[in-house]
Amino acid sequence: MKRIISKLCQSILILFLVSILCFALTRLAPGDPVLTYVQPNMSEAYIETLRENLGLTKPLYIQYFIWLGNILRGNFGYSLVNTRPVLGQILERLPATFILMGTSLVLAVLLSIPLGLFSGKYKNGILDKVTGALSYVGISIPSFWFGILLIYLFSVHLGWLPSIGMHTTGDTSFPDLIRHLILPCSVMTFLNVAQFSRYVRSSTITELSNDYVMVQTAYGMSETGILFKHVLKNAMLPMITVLGMSLQSLVSGAMICEQVFSWPGTGQLAVTAVTTFDYPLIMGITMMTAVMIVAGNLLADILYTVVDPRIRHAL
């Protein structure tokens, strides 16, 4: 419990520092936010009144705490481009992002476990060499380049799959969603498998050298039984930490994939906000993303404490 409380306090501190950095960067960015509301026929006196009503004449630290208080109450402000509530726009796009991130993460874990296990079991074998080569490729290539390559091959050249969007116009069926999901999900899954399988392989090799493996072998347990009943359980413990650490790259990868494939998620919304200098929307997406990443890391720490009895007994 003490470890969980400590991690929770650290998470709150991290979010507080992120909020300060986020607010400072937007205030240091070029341009004057009040110019968004200025009309050609407005007088200087009216513009100054407008600036005062927006709170821009107050000291920066007061502006920050006013903004932070609004954030804690769920008021992320309004977009400078379309004047819509920022939180509403983010919540509209979150389901699409969760579908892409969640599907790719589940597939990556399901593929990484058997690949890493058998690569570690048959170290330096054919499977290990092939998996290793593909992992190096997946770690090295940029996600946007790989996405463009898949679009050219499967959409432009072969015409098998749609290249952009989440649905075909007029078709909101589940099979149509799956067809649009295949390419962006394949990009993220391949890049995650390249990373996760290496960790599972390394953990498997370490576990196979432990004494309990020899003991189970001496008792007559089969290699497959040892691999899946004992080695898998212990090899998966570091994967919990790896999954928590990989959330940052997963979120950034989702943003790139959403832009390449025009997937209507928060990543595409963030790119649009940056290109249009929509500061309230940028700040809202940054804070929401930070909350997701910190919450994911906190959950990974809690799960690690729950599933590893050595940590529980040490507390």
C-alpha positions as semicolon CSV with decimal commas, in nm:
position;residue;x (nm);y (nm);z (nm)
1;M;0,000;0,000;0,000
2;K;0,285;0,240;0,081
3;R;0,436;0,177;-0,261
4;I;0,104;0,249;-0,434
5;I;0,055;0,571;-0,235
6;S;0,410;0,677;-0,319
7;K;0,353;0,611;-0,689
8;L;0,023;0,802;-0,675
9;C;0,195;1,105;-0,521
10;Q;0,466;1,087;-0,787
11;S;0,200;1,075;-1,059
12;I;0,027;1,384;-0,922
13;L;0,361;1,567;-0,907
14;I;0,439;1,470;-1,267
15;L;0,101;1,597;-1,388
16;F;0,155;1,922;-1,198
17;L;0,494;1,973;-1,366
18;V;0,348;1,887;-1,706
19;S;0,074;2,145;-1,655
20;I;0,333;2,413;-1,572
21;L;0,540;2,326;-1,878
22;C;0,233;2,312;-2,101
23;F;0,110;2,653;-1,982
24;A;0,455;2,811;-2,010
25;L;0,518;2,688;-2,365
26;T;0,184;2,818;-2,492
27;R;0,242;3,156;-2,328
28;L;0,594;3,178;-2,473
29;A;0,472;3,085;-2,821
30;P;0,461;3,367;-3,078
31;G;0,136;3,553;-3,130
32;D;-0,125;3,720;-2,911
33;P;-0,429;3,509;-2,816
34;V;-0,653;3,815;-2,805
35;L;-0,598;3,873;-3,179
36;T;-0,826;3,577;-3,245
37;Y;-1,121;3,778;-3,113
38;V;-1,027;4,112;-3,270
39;Q;-1,245;4,250;-3,548
40;P;-1,132;4,524;-3,789
41;N;-1,379;4,778;-3,648
42;M;-1,279;4,731;-3,283
43;S;-1,123;5,023;-3,099
44;E;-0,807;4,999;-2,892
45;A;-1,005;5,057;-2,575
46;Y;-1,240;4,769;-2,659
47;I;-0,942;4,543;-2,736
48;E;-0,787;4,623;-2,397
49;T;-1,121;4,553;-2,228
50;L;-1,134;4,222;-2,413
51;R;-0,780;4,142;-2,302
52;E;-0,875;4,218;-1,941
53;N;-1,190;4,000;-1,963
54;L;-0,979;3,711;-2,090
55;G;-0,751;3,749;-1,789
56;L;-0,444;3,827;-2,000
57;T;-0,356;4,140;-1,801
58;K;-0,304;3,944;-1,480
59;P;0,037;3,807;-1,374
60;L;0,131;3,478;-1,535
61;Y;0,121;3,278;-1,213
62;I;-0,237;3,396;-1,149
63;Q;-0,331;3,309;-1,507
64;Y;-0,181;2,964;-1,452
65;F;-0,377;2,890;-1,135
66;I;-0,699;3,016;-1,295
67;W;-0,636;2,785;-1,592
68;L;-0,543;2,493;-1,363
69;G;-0,858;2,545;-1,156
70;N;-1,069;2,537;-1,471
71;I;-0,893;2,218;-1,585
72;L;-0,965;2,047;-1,251
73;R;-1,332;2,139;-1,291
74;G;-1,338;1,989;-1,643
75;N;-1,336;2,325;-1,819
76;F;-1,061;2,305;-2,083
77;G;-1,171;2,628;-2,251
78;Y;-1,287;2,688;-2,605
79;S;-1,114;2,635;-2,937
80;L;-0,982;2,951;-3,102
81;V;-1,071;2,813;-3,446
82;N;-1,426;2,681;-3,415
83;T;-1,517;2,820;-3,066
84;R;-1,633;2,472;-2,957
85;P;-1,550;2,335;-2,608
86;V;-1,207;2,173;-2,609
87;L;-1,309;1,883;-2,384
88;G;-1,603;1,797;-2,608
89;Q;-1,381;1,778;-2,916
90;I;-1,129;1,556;-2,736
91;L;-1,396;1,320;-2,605
92;E;-1,540;1,289;-2,956
93;R;-1,205;1,167;-3,088
94;L;-1,097;0,946;-2,795
95;P;-1,298;0,635;-2,896
96;A;-1,125;0,619;-3,235
97;T;-0,784;0,653;-3,069
98;F;-0,867;0,386;-2,810
99;I;-0,981;0,148;-3,084
100;L;-0,653;0,188;-3,273
101;M;-0,424;0,183;-2,968
102;G;-0,611;-0,093;-2,786
103;T;-0,635;-0,327;-3,084
104;S;-0,271;-0,285;-3,179
105;L;-0,156;-0,331;-2,818
106;V;-0,357;-0,650;-2,765
107;L;-0,236;-0,798;-3,095
108;A;0,124;-0,700;-3,018
109;V;0,115;-0,874;-2,679
110;L;-0,052;-1,187;-2,818
111;L;0,208;-1,215;-3,095
112;S;0,509;-1,116;-2,885
113;I;0,458;-1,380;-2,616
114;P;0,489;-1,694;-2,836
115;L;0,757;-1,536;-3,057
116;G;0,967;-1,430;-2,759
117;L;0,917;-1,759;-2,575
118;F;1,021;-1,985;-2,861
119;S;1,299;-1,749;-2,972
120;G;1,443;-1,770;-2,621
121;K;1,382;-2,144;-2,597
122;Y;1,556;-2,214;-2,928
123;K;1,822;-1,947;-2,900
124;N;2,018;-1,888;-3,222
125;G;1,778;-2,112;-3,412
126;I;1,604;-2,025;-3,739
127;L;1,300;-1,873;-3,566
128;D;1,523;-1,667;-3,338
129;K;1,726;-1,533;-3,629
130;V;1,420;-1,448;-3,839
131;T;1,242;-1,286;-3,545
132;G;1,556;-1,096;-3,453
133;A;1,600;-0,964;-3,807
134;L;1,235;-0,852;-3,825
135;S;1,267;-0,691;-3,482
136;Y;1,567;-0,487;-3,591
137;V;1,373;-0,376;-3,898
138;G;1,069;-0,283;-3,688
139;I;1,276;-0,087;-3,440
140;S;1,469;0,096;-3,713
141;I;1,210;0,203;-3,971
142;P;0,997;0,517;-3,918
143;S;0,628;0,443;-3,867
144;F;0,515;0,703;-4,121
145;W;0,736;0,550;-4,392
146;F;0,608;0,201;-4,317
147;G;0,251;0,332;-4,328
148;I;0,302;0,499;-4,665
149;L;0,460;0,176;-4,795
150;L;0,155;-0,027;-4,689
151;I;-0,080;0,228;-4,846
152;Y;0,105;0,208;-5,177
153;L;0,116;-0,173;-5,173
154;F;-0,230;-0,269;-5,046
155;S;-0,438;0,035;-5,143
156;V;-0,283;0,190;-5,452
157;H;-0,118;-0,110;-5,619
158;L;-0,340;-0,403;-5,516
159;G;-0,656;-0,213;-5,424
160;W;-0,741;-0,456;-5,144
161;L;-0,783;-0,216;-4,851
162;P;-0,893;0,147;-4,799
163;S;-0,611;0,389;-4,732
164;I;-0,775;0,663;-4,524
165;G;-1,053;0,722;-4,278
166;M;-1,239;0,508;-4,029
167;H;-1,548;0,431;-4,239
168;T;-1,653;0,443;-4,600
169;T;-1,900;0,724;-4,664
170;G;-2,247;0,593;-4,589
171;D;-2,121;0,267;-4,438
172;T;-2,079;0,253;-4,060
173;S;-2,083;-0,126;-4,029
174;F;-1,835;-0,323;-3,819
175;P;-1,680;-0,508;-4,118
176;D;-1,612;-0,173;-4,284
177;L;-1,443;-0,052;-3,964
178;I;-1,224;-0,363;-3,961
179;R;-1,118;-0,305;-4,324
180;H;-1,014;0,052;-4,244
181;L;-0,841;-0,058;-3,923
182;I;-0,617;-0,322;-4,081
183;L;-0,346;-0,096;-4,224
184;P;-0,292;0,150;-3,935
185;C;-0,323;-0,132;-3,682
186;S;-0,068;-0,340;-3,877
187;V;0,184;-0,056;-3,861
188;M;0,155;-0,011;-3,486
189;T;0,136;-0,384;-3,414
190;F;0,449;-0,463;-3,615
191;L;0,650;-0,189;-3,446
192;N;0,533;-0,296;-3,098
193;V;0,596;-0,666;-3,163
194;A;0,951;-0,578;-3,269
195;Q;1,007;-0,426;-2,926
196;F;0,803;-0,655;-2,700
197;S;0,930;-0,985;-2,843
198;R;1,288;-0,890;-2,763
199;Y;1,200;-0,837;-2,397
200;V;1,012;-1,167;-2,376
201;R;1,305;-1,346;-2,543
202;S;1,556;-1,195;-2,302
203;S;1,341;-1,282;-1,999
204;T;1,288;-1,635;-2,128
205;I;1,662;-1,697;-2,168
206;T;1,721;-1,569;-1,814
207;E;1,446;-1,785;-1,666
208;L;1,560;-2,099;-1,848
209;S;1,898;-2,072;-1,676
210;N;1,743;-2,073;-1,326
211;D;1,757;-2,373;-1,095
212;Y;1,382;-2,434;-1,084
213;V;1,390;-2,534;-1,452
214;M;1,640;-2,813;-1,375
215;V;1,430;-2,923;-1,079
216;Q;1,115;-2,946;-1,290
217;T;1,308;-3,133;-1,559
218;A;1,434;-3,378;-1,299
219;Y;1,074;-3,434;-1,187
220;G;0,994;-3,538;-1,542
221;M;0,792;-3,238;-1,657
222;S;0,797;-3,185;-2,032
223;E;0,978;-2,891;-2,188
224;T;0,649;-2,748;-2,313
225;G;0,498;-2,772;-1,965
226;I;0,796;-2,600;-1,806
227;L;0,789;-2,330;-2,072
228;F;0,421;-2,242;-2,037
229;K;0,355;-2,322;-1,670
230;H;0,665;-2,175;-1,508
231;V;0,887;-1,982;-1,747
232;L;0,602;-1,788;-1,908
233;K;0,467;-1,666;-1,574
234;N;0,804;-1,536;-1,459
235;A;0,906;-1,400;-1,800
236;M;0,587;-1,193;-1,820
237;L;0,664;-0,994;-1,504
238;P;0,911;-0,756;-1,676
239;M;0,660;-0,716;-1,959
240;I;0,424;-0,531;-1,725
241;T;0,689;-0,264;-1,673
242;V;0,770;-0,261;-2,044
243;L;0,405;-0,207;-2,132
244;G;0,388;0,088;-1,895
245;M;0,707;0,238;-2,034
246;S;0,589;0,188;-2,393
247;L;0,272;0,397;-2,351
248;Q;0,461;0,711;-2,454
249;S;0,576;0,560;-2,782
250;L;0,232;0,403;-2,830
251;V;0,061;0,742;-2,802
252;S;0,313;0,914;-3,029
253;G;0,291;0,627;-3,277
254;A;-0,087;0,654;-3,277
255;M;-0,061;1,025;-3,357
256;I;0,164;0,957;-3,655
257;C;-0,053;0,672;-3,783
258;E;-0,369;0,877;-3,744
259;Q;-0,219;1,152;-3,955
260;V;-0,087;0,916;-4,223
261;F;-0,413;0,720;-4,250
262;S;-0,647;1,015;-4,173
263;W;-0,779;0,821;-3,875
264;P;-1,019;1,054;-3,687
265;G;-0,858;1,029;-3,345
266;T;-0,699;1,270;-3,101
267;G;-0,364;1,245;-3,281
268;Q;-0,507;1,392;-3,599
269;L;-0,686;1,655;-3,389
270;A;-0,355;1,745;-3,222
271;V;-0,179;1,794;-3,556
272;T;-0,463;2,014;-3,676
273;A;-0,447;2,218;-3,355
274;V;-0,073;2,273;-3,395
275;T;-0,099;2,381;-3,760
276;T;-0,378;2,628;-3,677
277;F;-0,212;2,761;-3,357
278;D;-0,517;2,660;-3,154
279;Y;-0,351;2,697;-2,813
280;P;-0,644;2,593;-2,587
281;L;-0,689;2,277;-2,790
282;I;-0,315;2,203;-2,784
283;M;-0,306;2,247;-2,406
284;G;-0,616;2,031;-2,360
285;I;-0,481;1,745;-2,572
286;T;-0,141;1,766;-2,401
287;M;-0,294;1,741;-2,055
288;M;-0,530;1,461;-2,156
289;T;-0,241;1,266;-2,311
290;A;-0,028;1,320;-2,001
291;V;-0,309;1,190;-1,780
292;M;-0,343;0,878;-1,998
293;I;0,031;0,805;-1,990
294;V;0,073;0,868;-1,618
295;A;-0,238;0,662;-1,537
296;G;-0,106;0,378;-1,754
297;N;0,230;0,380;-1,579
298;L;0,060;0,392;-1,239
299;L;-0,158;0,096;-1,335
300;A;0,150;-0,097;-1,450
301;D;0,321;-0,033;-1,114
302;I;0,012;-0,147;-0,925
303;L;-0,020;-0,463;-1,135
304;Y;0,348;-0,541;-1,086
305;T;0,300;-0,513;-0,711
306;V;-0,007;-0,738;-0,724
307;V;0,135;-1,018;-0,941
308;D;0,488;-1,031;-0,798
309;P;0,481;-1,176;-0,444
310;R;0,842;-1,076;-0,385
311;I;0,748;-0,707;-0,402
312;R;0,436;-0,758;-0,189
313;H;0,632;-0,931;0,086
314;A;0,906;-0,668;0,074
315;L;0,659;-0,387;0,148
